[in-house]
XYZ file of C-alpha atoms in Angstrom:
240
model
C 297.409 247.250 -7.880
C 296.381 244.901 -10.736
C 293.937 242.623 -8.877
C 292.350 246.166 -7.937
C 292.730 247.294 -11.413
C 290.701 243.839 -12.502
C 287.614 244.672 -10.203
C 287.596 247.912 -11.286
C 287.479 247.530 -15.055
C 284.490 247.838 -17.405
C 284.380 244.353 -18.020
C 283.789 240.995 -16.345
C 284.497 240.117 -13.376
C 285.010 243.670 -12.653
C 282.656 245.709 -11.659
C 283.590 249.346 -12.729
C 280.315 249.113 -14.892
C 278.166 248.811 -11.963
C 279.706 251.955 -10.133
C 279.293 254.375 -13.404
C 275.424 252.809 -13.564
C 275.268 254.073 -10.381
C 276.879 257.304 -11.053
C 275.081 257.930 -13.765
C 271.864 257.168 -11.832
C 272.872 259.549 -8.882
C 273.612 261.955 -11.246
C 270.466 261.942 -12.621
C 268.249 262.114 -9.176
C 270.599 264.859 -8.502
C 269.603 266.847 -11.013
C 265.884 265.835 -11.375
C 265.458 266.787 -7.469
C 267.523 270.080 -7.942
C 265.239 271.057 -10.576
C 262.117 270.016 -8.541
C 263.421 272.203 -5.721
C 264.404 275.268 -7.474
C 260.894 275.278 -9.170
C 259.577 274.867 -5.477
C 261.805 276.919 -3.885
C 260.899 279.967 -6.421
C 256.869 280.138 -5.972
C 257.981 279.359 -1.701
C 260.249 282.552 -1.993
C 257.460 284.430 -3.406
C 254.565 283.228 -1.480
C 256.674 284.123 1.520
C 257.285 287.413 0.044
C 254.514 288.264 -1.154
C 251.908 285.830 -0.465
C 249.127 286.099 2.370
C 249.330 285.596 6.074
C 248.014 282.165 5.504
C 250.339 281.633 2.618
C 253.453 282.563 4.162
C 252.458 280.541 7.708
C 252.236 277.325 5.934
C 255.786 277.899 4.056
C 257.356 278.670 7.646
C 256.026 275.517 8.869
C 257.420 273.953 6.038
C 260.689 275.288 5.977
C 260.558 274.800 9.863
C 260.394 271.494 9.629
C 262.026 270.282 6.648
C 265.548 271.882 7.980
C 264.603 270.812 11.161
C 264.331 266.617 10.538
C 267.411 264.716 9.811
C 267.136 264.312 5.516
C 267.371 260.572 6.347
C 264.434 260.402 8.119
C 262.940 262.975 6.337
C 263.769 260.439 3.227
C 261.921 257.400 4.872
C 259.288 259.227 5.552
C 258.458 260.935 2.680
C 259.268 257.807 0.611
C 257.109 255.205 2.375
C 254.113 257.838 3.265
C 254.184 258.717 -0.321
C 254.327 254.997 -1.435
C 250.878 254.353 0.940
C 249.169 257.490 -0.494
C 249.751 256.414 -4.041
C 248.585 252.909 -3.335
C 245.606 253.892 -1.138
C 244.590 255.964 -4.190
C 245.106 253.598 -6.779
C 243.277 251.055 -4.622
C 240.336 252.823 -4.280
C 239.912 253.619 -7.553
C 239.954 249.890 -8.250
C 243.761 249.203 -9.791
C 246.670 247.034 -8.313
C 249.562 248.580 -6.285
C 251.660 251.180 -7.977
C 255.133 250.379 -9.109
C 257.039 253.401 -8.595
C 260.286 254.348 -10.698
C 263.229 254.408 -8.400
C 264.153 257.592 -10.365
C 261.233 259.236 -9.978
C 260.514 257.832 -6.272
C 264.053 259.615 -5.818
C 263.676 263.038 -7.493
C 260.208 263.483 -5.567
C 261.671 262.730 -1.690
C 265.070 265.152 -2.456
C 263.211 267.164 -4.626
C 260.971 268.058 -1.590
C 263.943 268.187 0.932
C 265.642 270.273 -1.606
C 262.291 272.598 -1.670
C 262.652 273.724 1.777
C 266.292 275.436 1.076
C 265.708 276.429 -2.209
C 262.857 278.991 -0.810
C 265.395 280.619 1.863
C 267.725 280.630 -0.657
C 266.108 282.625 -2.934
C 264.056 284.325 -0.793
C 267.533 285.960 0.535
C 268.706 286.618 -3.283
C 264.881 288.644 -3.529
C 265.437 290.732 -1.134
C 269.287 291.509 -1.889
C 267.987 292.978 -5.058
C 268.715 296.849 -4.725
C 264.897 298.152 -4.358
C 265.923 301.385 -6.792
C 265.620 298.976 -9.241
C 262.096 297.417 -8.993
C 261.086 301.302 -8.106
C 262.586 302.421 -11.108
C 260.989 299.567 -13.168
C 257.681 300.262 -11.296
C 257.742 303.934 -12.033
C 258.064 303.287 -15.889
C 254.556 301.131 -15.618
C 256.254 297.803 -16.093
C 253.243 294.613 -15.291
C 254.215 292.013 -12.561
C 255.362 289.476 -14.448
C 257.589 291.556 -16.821
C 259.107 293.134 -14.081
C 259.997 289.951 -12.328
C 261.091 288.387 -15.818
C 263.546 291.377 -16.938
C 264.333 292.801 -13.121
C 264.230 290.176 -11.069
C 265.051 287.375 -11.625
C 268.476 288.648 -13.381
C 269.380 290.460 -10.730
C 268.336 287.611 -7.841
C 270.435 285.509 -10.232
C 273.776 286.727 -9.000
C 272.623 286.688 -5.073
C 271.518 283.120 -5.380
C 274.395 280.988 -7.598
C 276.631 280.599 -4.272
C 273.676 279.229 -2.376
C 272.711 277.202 -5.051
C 275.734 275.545 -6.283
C 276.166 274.342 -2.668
C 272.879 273.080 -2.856
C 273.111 270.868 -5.816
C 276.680 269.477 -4.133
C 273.989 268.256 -1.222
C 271.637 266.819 -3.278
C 274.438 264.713 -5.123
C 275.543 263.271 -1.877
C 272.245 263.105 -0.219
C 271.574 260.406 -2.927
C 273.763 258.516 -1.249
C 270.770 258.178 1.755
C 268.532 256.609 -0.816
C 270.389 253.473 -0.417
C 268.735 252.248 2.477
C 265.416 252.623 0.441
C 266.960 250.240 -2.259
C 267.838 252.756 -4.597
C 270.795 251.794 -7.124
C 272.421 254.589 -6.675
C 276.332 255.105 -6.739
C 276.937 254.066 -3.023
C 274.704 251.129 -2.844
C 276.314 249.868 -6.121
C 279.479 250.404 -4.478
C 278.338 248.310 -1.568
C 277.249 245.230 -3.180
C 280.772 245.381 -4.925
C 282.327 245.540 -1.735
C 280.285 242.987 -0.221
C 280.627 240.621 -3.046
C 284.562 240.810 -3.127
C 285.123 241.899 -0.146
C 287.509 244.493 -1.686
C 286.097 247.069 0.627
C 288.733 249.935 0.472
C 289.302 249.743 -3.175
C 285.160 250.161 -3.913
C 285.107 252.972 -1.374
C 288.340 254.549 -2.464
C 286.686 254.674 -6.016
C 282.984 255.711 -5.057
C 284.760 258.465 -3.184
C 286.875 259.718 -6.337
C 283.650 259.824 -8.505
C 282.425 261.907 -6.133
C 284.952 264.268 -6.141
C 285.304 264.265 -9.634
C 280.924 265.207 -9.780
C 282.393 268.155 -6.704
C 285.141 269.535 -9.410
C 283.308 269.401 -12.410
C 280.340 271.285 -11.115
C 282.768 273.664 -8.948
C 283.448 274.930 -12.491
C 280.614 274.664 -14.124
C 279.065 276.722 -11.321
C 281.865 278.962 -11.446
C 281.287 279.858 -15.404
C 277.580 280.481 -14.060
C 278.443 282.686 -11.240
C 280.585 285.230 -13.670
C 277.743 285.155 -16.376
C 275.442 286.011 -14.075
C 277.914 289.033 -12.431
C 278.537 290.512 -16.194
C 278.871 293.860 -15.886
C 278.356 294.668 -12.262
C 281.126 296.406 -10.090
C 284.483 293.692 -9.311
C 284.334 293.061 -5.404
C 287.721 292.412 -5.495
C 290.338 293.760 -2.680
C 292.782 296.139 -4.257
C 296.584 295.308 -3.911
């Protein structure tokens, strides 16, 4: 217990700094790629909507296929295509080869894996929206975007926080997969702990408990969103 302990503390020669650096950094492509897919994921839901045949193809086949590939390969892809068409541009406009931010590398490949749900997602919440209401806003003379800003979107709101909130808990362990693009993420810095002290259950056992701490924390967090978002519609609640 103490010699685990040691490894695990803040300080040299243990290497409980290296796992929160890592946490911290997962944490961060989490969110970054959440936010890049829910931006995504909104103008997908309404171009499949409301967009036009050609529109709405395009997002099947991209939907289609995004759910369809494993996310790992779906993260190689993406990452080293994306790497070449960065430095093919750069190179012919006469520069050196890119050096792309991990971070950034990161929130791009799950933000566009993240994309693909995100549209379903709130495509579904759309259309759960009782149509009485966007008649009733309609029949008052209320523009597009006014309608969608004050009808909407709060009313989507409720349909889509379930959906969502398991979709951010995938995207925090889906950064997990970016280790095997070099990413110093939470499990690769657990892995080089391991590896280096060979201490393999007691890095794992820890990575695993940060993990579930990032689950709990956003569980509530969610949660708090959820009943904001529910204020002052009907309880679904069984009665006794």
């Amino acid at each position: 217990m103490e010699q685990a302990l040691e490894l695990l503390s803040l300080s040299p020669p243990g290497w409980g700094a290296n796992l929160l650096r890592g946490l911290v950094a997962s944490i961060q492509i989490a969110l970054g790629a959440f936010g890049f897919g829910l931006i995504i994921g909104f103008f997908g839901a309404m171009g499949k909507l409301y967009g036009s045949p050609w529109v709405r193809d395009l997002l099947e086949v991209y939907t289609t296929v995004v759910r369809a590939v494993p996310e790992l390969v779906l993260i190689l892809i993406l990452y080293y295509v994306g790497t070449d068409i960065i430095n093919n541009i750069a190179g012919a406009m006469g520069r050196g080869p890119v050096e792309i931010s991990g971070i950034a590398a990161g929130i791009w490949v799950l933000g566009i894996v993240q994309g693909a749900y995100s549209t379903e997602i709130l495509r579904g919440a759309i259309k759960a929206v009782p149509p009485g209401q966007i008649e009733a806003a309609r029949a008052f003379g209320m523009p597009r975007g006014l309608l969608a800003r004050r009808v909407t979107i709060p009313a989507m709101t409720a349909f889509a926080i379930p959906g969502l909130a398991n979709l951010w808990l995938i995207a925090t362990k889906d950064t997990a997969l970016l280790a095997v693009v070099g990413f110093s993420e939470l499990t690769l810095e657990t892995r080089q702990a391991a590896q280096s002290t060979r201490a393999y259950f007691t890095f794992f056992l820890a990575a695993g408990f940060l993990y579930l701490m990032v689950t709990l924390l956003s569980g509530v967090v969610f949660g708090r969103i959820e009943k904001w978002a529910r204020r002052g519609q009907p309880s679904h609640r069984g009665t006794p």
